[in-house]
């Protein structure tokens, strides 16, 4: 009986090693797929530009992404993102693009989409999402970017949009995005933003409607002139 023990032990160790080796070679999985149709205004009297934002989180390490392929299943329309933007938010890392333009000047199509994620090790996995967005009629384009203290809490309703501030390094809502979130409590006037972001030149009010799968970027305002 003792003579068999080393042999049995050897088989057990080999099985354990094979198990862990198999786990290390497991393909990545998409645990988050976030999608939003973005409407961007340059001027209140002009129609907004439309684009699609798709960001994913991968189970093993999103920052290792090589490219992302997004396909509309019914039409075969495809976007290939060769240089995905990697966004860090605490422990969450997402990658993708917010600049997938509609085809041939037509609206972003609704329906089912497929997503193929490829990493730098040559591994890939697939996911998908359903897009059934609806635009907002009569959107007010002259809303103040910064609300008075307490105003947002008092007026907030479930059907109202989530208000965020997008702060840019360049004028007219161009250049590097420095900040995108709810306005900070110490921001009472536009000049206060430059106390936290000295390179800030302009900003936009961002209205998110999660249930509609849409985001509106209102016309930009330049901080120095208040334009």
Short mmCIF file of C-alpha atoms in Angstrom, two decimals:
data_model
loop_
_atom_site.label_atom_id
_atom_site.label_comp_id
_atom_site.label_asym_id
_atom_site.label_seq_id
_atom_site.Cartn_x
_atom_site.Cartn_y
_atom_site.Cartn_z
CA UNK A 1 0.00 0.00 0.00
CA UNK A 2 2.83 2.38 0.84
CA UNK A 3 4.40 1.74 -2.55
CA UNK A 4 1.35 3.23 -4.25
CA UNK A 5 1.31 6.41 -2.12
CA UNK A 6 4.05 8.35 -4.04
CA UNK A 7 2.33 7.45 -7.32
CA UNK A 8 -1.08 8.64 -6.10
CA UNK A 9 0.50 11.82 -4.68
CA UNK A 10 2.21 12.46 -8.01
CA UNK A 11 -1.09 12.13 -9.90
CA UNK A 12 -2.82 14.50 -7.43
CA UNK A 13 -0.14 17.16 -7.78
CA UNK A 14 -0.23 16.88 -11.56
CA UNK A 15 -4.02 17.33 -11.58
CA UNK A 16 -3.73 20.44 -9.40
CA UNK A 17 -1.08 21.91 -11.68
CA UNK A 18 -3.18 21.20 -14.76
CA UNK A 19 -6.20 22.82 -13.08
CA UNK A 20 -4.37 26.05 -12.31
CA UNK A 21 -2.71 26.03 -15.72
CA UNK A 22 -6.14 25.73 -17.33
CA UNK A 23 -7.45 28.63 -15.22
CA UNK A 24 -4.61 30.90 -16.30
CA UNK A 25 -5.43 30.21 -19.96
CA UNK A 26 -9.15 30.92 -19.55
CA UNK A 27 -10.41 33.54 -22.01
CA UNK A 28 -11.30 36.97 -20.63
CA UNK A 29 -14.94 37.86 -20.02
CA UNK A 30 -16.76 41.17 -20.38
CA UNK A 31 -18.38 41.97 -17.05
CA UNK A 32 -19.62 45.46 -18.01
CA UNK A 33 -20.78 46.89 -21.35
CA UNK A 34 -21.90 50.54 -21.08
CA UNK A 35 -23.52 52.30 -24.02
CA UNK A 36 -24.84 55.84 -24.53
CA UNK A 37 -25.97 57.82 -27.55
CA UNK A 38 -24.42 61.30 -27.25
CA UNK A 39 -25.94 64.48 -28.70
CA UNK A 40 -23.41 67.31 -28.82
CA UNK A 41 -24.41 70.93 -29.41
CA UNK A 42 -21.99 73.57 -30.67
CA UNK A 43 -24.63 76.32 -30.81
CA UNK A 44 -28.25 76.58 -29.55
CA UNK A 45 -29.54 77.34 -33.08
CA UNK A 46 -27.76 74.37 -34.69
CA UNK A 47 -28.74 70.71 -34.73
CA UNK A 48 -26.59 68.52 -32.48
CA UNK A 49 -24.07 66.00 -33.74
CA UNK A 50 -24.76 62.38 -32.78
CA UNK A 51 -22.27 59.72 -31.77
CA UNK A 52 -22.21 56.43 -29.88
CA UNK A 53 -20.18 55.74 -26.73
CA UNK A 54 -19.28 52.13 -25.87
CA UNK A 55 -17.10 51.19 -22.88
CA UNK A 56 -16.38 47.73 -21.49
CA UNK A 57 -14.79 46.24 -18.41
CA UNK A 58 -12.95 42.95 -18.77
CA UNK A 59 -12.56 40.42 -15.97
CA UNK A 60 -8.77 40.01 -16.07
CA UNK A 61 -7.35 43.44 -16.88
CA UNK A 62 -9.08 45.94 -19.12
CA UNK A 63 -5.93 48.06 -19.50
CA UNK A 64 -4.46 45.24 -21.64
CA UNK A 65 -7.00 45.85 -24.41
CA UNK A 66 -5.72 45.94 -27.99
CA UNK A 67 -8.88 46.79 -29.91
CA UNK A 68 -12.66 46.66 -29.76
CA UNK A 69 -15.09 45.79 -32.55
CA UNK A 70 -18.75 46.85 -32.32
CA UNK A 71 -21.25 45.48 -34.87
CA UNK A 72 -24.93 46.24 -35.43
CA UNK A 73 -26.38 42.79 -35.96
CA UNK A 74 -29.25 43.60 -38.35
CA UNK A 75 -27.30 45.78 -40.81
CA UNK A 76 -23.71 44.58 -40.34
CA UNK A 77 -22.56 48.16 -39.72
CA UNK A 78 -19.27 47.91 -37.85
CA UNK A 79 -16.98 50.17 -35.84
CA UNK A 80 -13.41 49.07 -35.13
CA UNK A 81 -11.68 50.92 -32.27
CA UNK A 82 -7.93 50.51 -32.76
CA UNK A 83 -6.79 52.85 -29.97
CA UNK A 84 -9.34 52.47 -27.16
CA UNK A 85 -9.47 55.06 -24.41
CA UNK A 86 -8.72 53.50 -21.00
CA UNK A 87 -10.56 55.17 -18.11
CA UNK A 88 -9.60 54.62 -14.47
CA UNK A 89 -12.24 55.19 -11.77
CA UNK A 90 -10.99 53.79 -8.46
CA UNK A 91 -10.75 50.01 -8.80
CA UNK A 92 -12.83 50.02 -11.99
CA UNK A 93 -11.02 50.18 -15.32
CA UNK A 94 -13.04 50.60 -18.52
CA UNK A 95 -11.96 50.91 -22.13
CA UNK A 96 -13.67 51.93 -25.33
CA UNK A 97 -14.62 54.99 -27.33
CA UNK A 98 -17.12 57.84 -27.10
CA UNK A 99 -16.71 58.79 -30.77
CA UNK A 100 -18.40 56.08 -32.86
CA UNK A 101 -20.04 58.16 -35.58
CA UNK A 102 -23.34 57.23 -37.25
CA UNK A 103 -23.07 55.76 -40.76
CA UNK A 104 -23.69 57.91 -43.85
CA UNK A 105 -25.16 60.78 -41.81
CA UNK A 106 -28.05 58.58 -40.66
CA UNK A 107 -29.05 58.10 -37.00
CA UNK A 108 -27.35 55.54 -34.81
CA UNK A 109 -29.40 52.37 -35.45
CA UNK A 110 -31.39 50.78 -32.63
CA UNK A 111 -31.49 47.04 -31.95
CA UNK A 112 -28.99 44.34 -31.01
CA UNK A 113 -25.22 44.84 -31.13
CA UNK A 114 -22.27 42.49 -30.80
CA UNK A 115 -18.95 43.40 -29.16
CA UNK A 116 -15.60 41.65 -29.70
CA UNK A 117 -12.84 42.44 -27.21
CA UNK A 118 -9.23 41.62 -28.21
CA UNK A 119 -6.32 41.90 -25.77
CA UNK A 120 -2.57 42.22 -26.25
CA UNK A 121 -2.04 38.49 -25.55
CA UNK A 122 -4.15 37.55 -28.56
CA UNK A 123 -7.16 36.48 -26.50
CA UNK A 124 -10.66 37.61 -27.37
CA UNK A 125 -14.18 37.36 -26.05
CA UNK A 126 -17.60 38.46 -27.21
CA UNK A 127 -20.44 40.33 -25.60
CA UNK A 128 -23.39 42.39 -26.67
CA UNK A 129 -25.96 45.02 -25.84
CA UNK A 130 -29.36 46.27 -26.92
CA UNK A 131 -29.80 49.91 -27.93
CA UNK A 132 -33.32 51.35 -27.75
CA UNK A 133 -32.65 55.03 -27.13
CA UNK A 134 -35.18 57.83 -27.44
CA UNK A 135 -34.45 61.53 -27.87
CA UNK A 136 -35.78 64.28 -25.60
CA UNK A 137 -38.19 66.73 -27.22
CA UNK A 138 -38.00 70.42 -26.38
CA UNK A 139 -34.69 70.21 -24.58
CA UNK A 140 -33.91 73.61 -22.95
CA UNK A 141 -30.48 74.71 -24.14
CA UNK A 142 -30.14 77.78 -21.93
CA UNK A 143 -29.92 76.07 -18.55
CA UNK A 144 -27.34 77.56 -16.15
CA UNK A 145 -24.23 75.42 -15.91
CA UNK A 146 -23.85 75.97 -12.17
CA UNK A 147 -26.94 75.78 -9.99
CA UNK A 148 -27.41 77.62 -6.74
CA UNK A 149 -26.66 75.68 -3.57
CA UNK A 150 -29.52 73.40 -2.60
CA UNK A 151 -31.39 74.02 -5.86
CA UNK A 152 -30.54 70.65 -7.36
CA UNK A 153 -31.52 68.70 -4.23
CA UNK A 154 -34.84 70.51 -3.94
CA UNK A 155 -35.86 70.09 -7.58
CA UNK A 156 -34.49 66.61 -8.31
CA UNK A 157 -37.12 64.19 -9.63
CA UNK A 158 -36.76 60.59 -10.89
CA UNK A 159 -37.62 61.66 -14.45
CA UNK A 160 -35.15 64.54 -14.53
CA UNK A 161 -31.66 64.15 -16.00
CA UNK A 162 -28.47 63.70 -14.05
CA UNK A 163 -26.55 66.97 -14.30
CA UNK A 164 -22.79 66.80 -14.75
CA UNK A 165 -20.11 69.32 -15.69
CA UNK A 166 -17.59 68.59 -18.45
CA UNK A 167 -14.47 70.76 -18.09
CA UNK A 168 -12.02 71.10 -21.00
CA UNK A 169 -8.44 72.24 -21.40
CA UNK A 170 -9.21 74.18 -24.59
CA UNK A 171 -11.73 76.85 -25.50
CA UNK A 172 -15.15 76.12 -27.01
CA UNK A 173 -15.43 72.66 -25.43
CA UNK A 174 -12.31 71.35 -27.17
CA UNK A 175 -9.09 69.72 -26.02
CA UNK A 176 -8.40 67.38 -23.13
CA UNK A 177 -11.31 66.53 -20.82
CA UNK A 178 -10.21 67.52 -17.31
CA UNK A 179 -13.36 66.73 -15.32
CA UNK A 180 -16.73 65.02 -15.84
CA UNK A 181 -18.95 64.68 -12.80
CA UNK A 182 -21.40 66.56 -10.60
CA UNK A 183 -20.32 70.14 -9.95
CA UNK A 184 -18.23 70.51 -6.80
CA UNK A 185 -19.80 72.28 -3.84
CA UNK A 186 -17.22 75.09 -3.94
CA UNK A 187 -18.05 75.99 -7.55
CA UNK A 188 -20.45 78.94 -7.26
CA UNK A 189 -19.24 80.89 -10.31
CA UNK A 190 -17.30 79.78 -13.40
CA UNK A 191 -14.04 81.32 -12.16
CA UNK A 192 -14.10 78.95 -9.15
CA UNK A 193 -13.43 76.02 -11.48
CA UNK A 194 -9.99 77.39 -12.35
CA UNK A 195 -9.03 77.28 -8.68
CA UNK A 196 -9.17 73.48 -8.94
CA UNK A 197 -8.21 73.18 -12.62
CA UNK A 198 -5.83 75.97 -13.61
CA UNK A 199 -5.71 74.76 -17.24
CA UNK A 200 -9.51 74.87 -17.64
CA UNK A 201 -10.66 77.10 -20.48
CA UNK A 202 -14.25 75.99 -21.15
CA UNK A 203 -17.03 73.71 -19.97
CA UNK A 204 -20.35 72.16 -20.98
CA UNK A 205 -23.43 71.17 -19.04
CA UNK A 206 -23.96 67.44 -19.47
CA UNK A 207 -27.49 66.00 -19.10
CA UNK A 208 -27.70 62.22 -18.70
CA UNK A 209 -30.96 60.34 -19.25
CA UNK A 210 -30.04 56.74 -18.29
CA UNK A 211 -33.51 55.29 -18.98
CA UNK A 212 -33.41 56.75 -22.50
CA UNK A 213 -29.76 55.72 -23.08
CA UNK A 214 -28.87 59.27 -24.14
CA UNK A 215 -26.57 62.08 -23.03
CA UNK A 216 -26.76 65.72 -24.10
CA UNK A 217 -23.71 67.97 -24.15
CA UNK A 218 -25.08 71.52 -24.22
CA UNK A 219 -23.28 74.37 -26.03
CA UNK A 220 -19.85 75.19 -24.55
CA UNK A 221 -19.08 78.19 -22.39
CA UNK A 222 -15.64 79.75 -22.17
CA UNK A 223 -14.67 80.30 -18.55
CA UNK A 224 -12.65 83.51 -18.84
CA UNK A 225 -15.23 85.48 -20.82
CA UNK A 226 -18.36 83.68 -19.65
CA UNK A 227 -19.35 83.21 -23.31
#
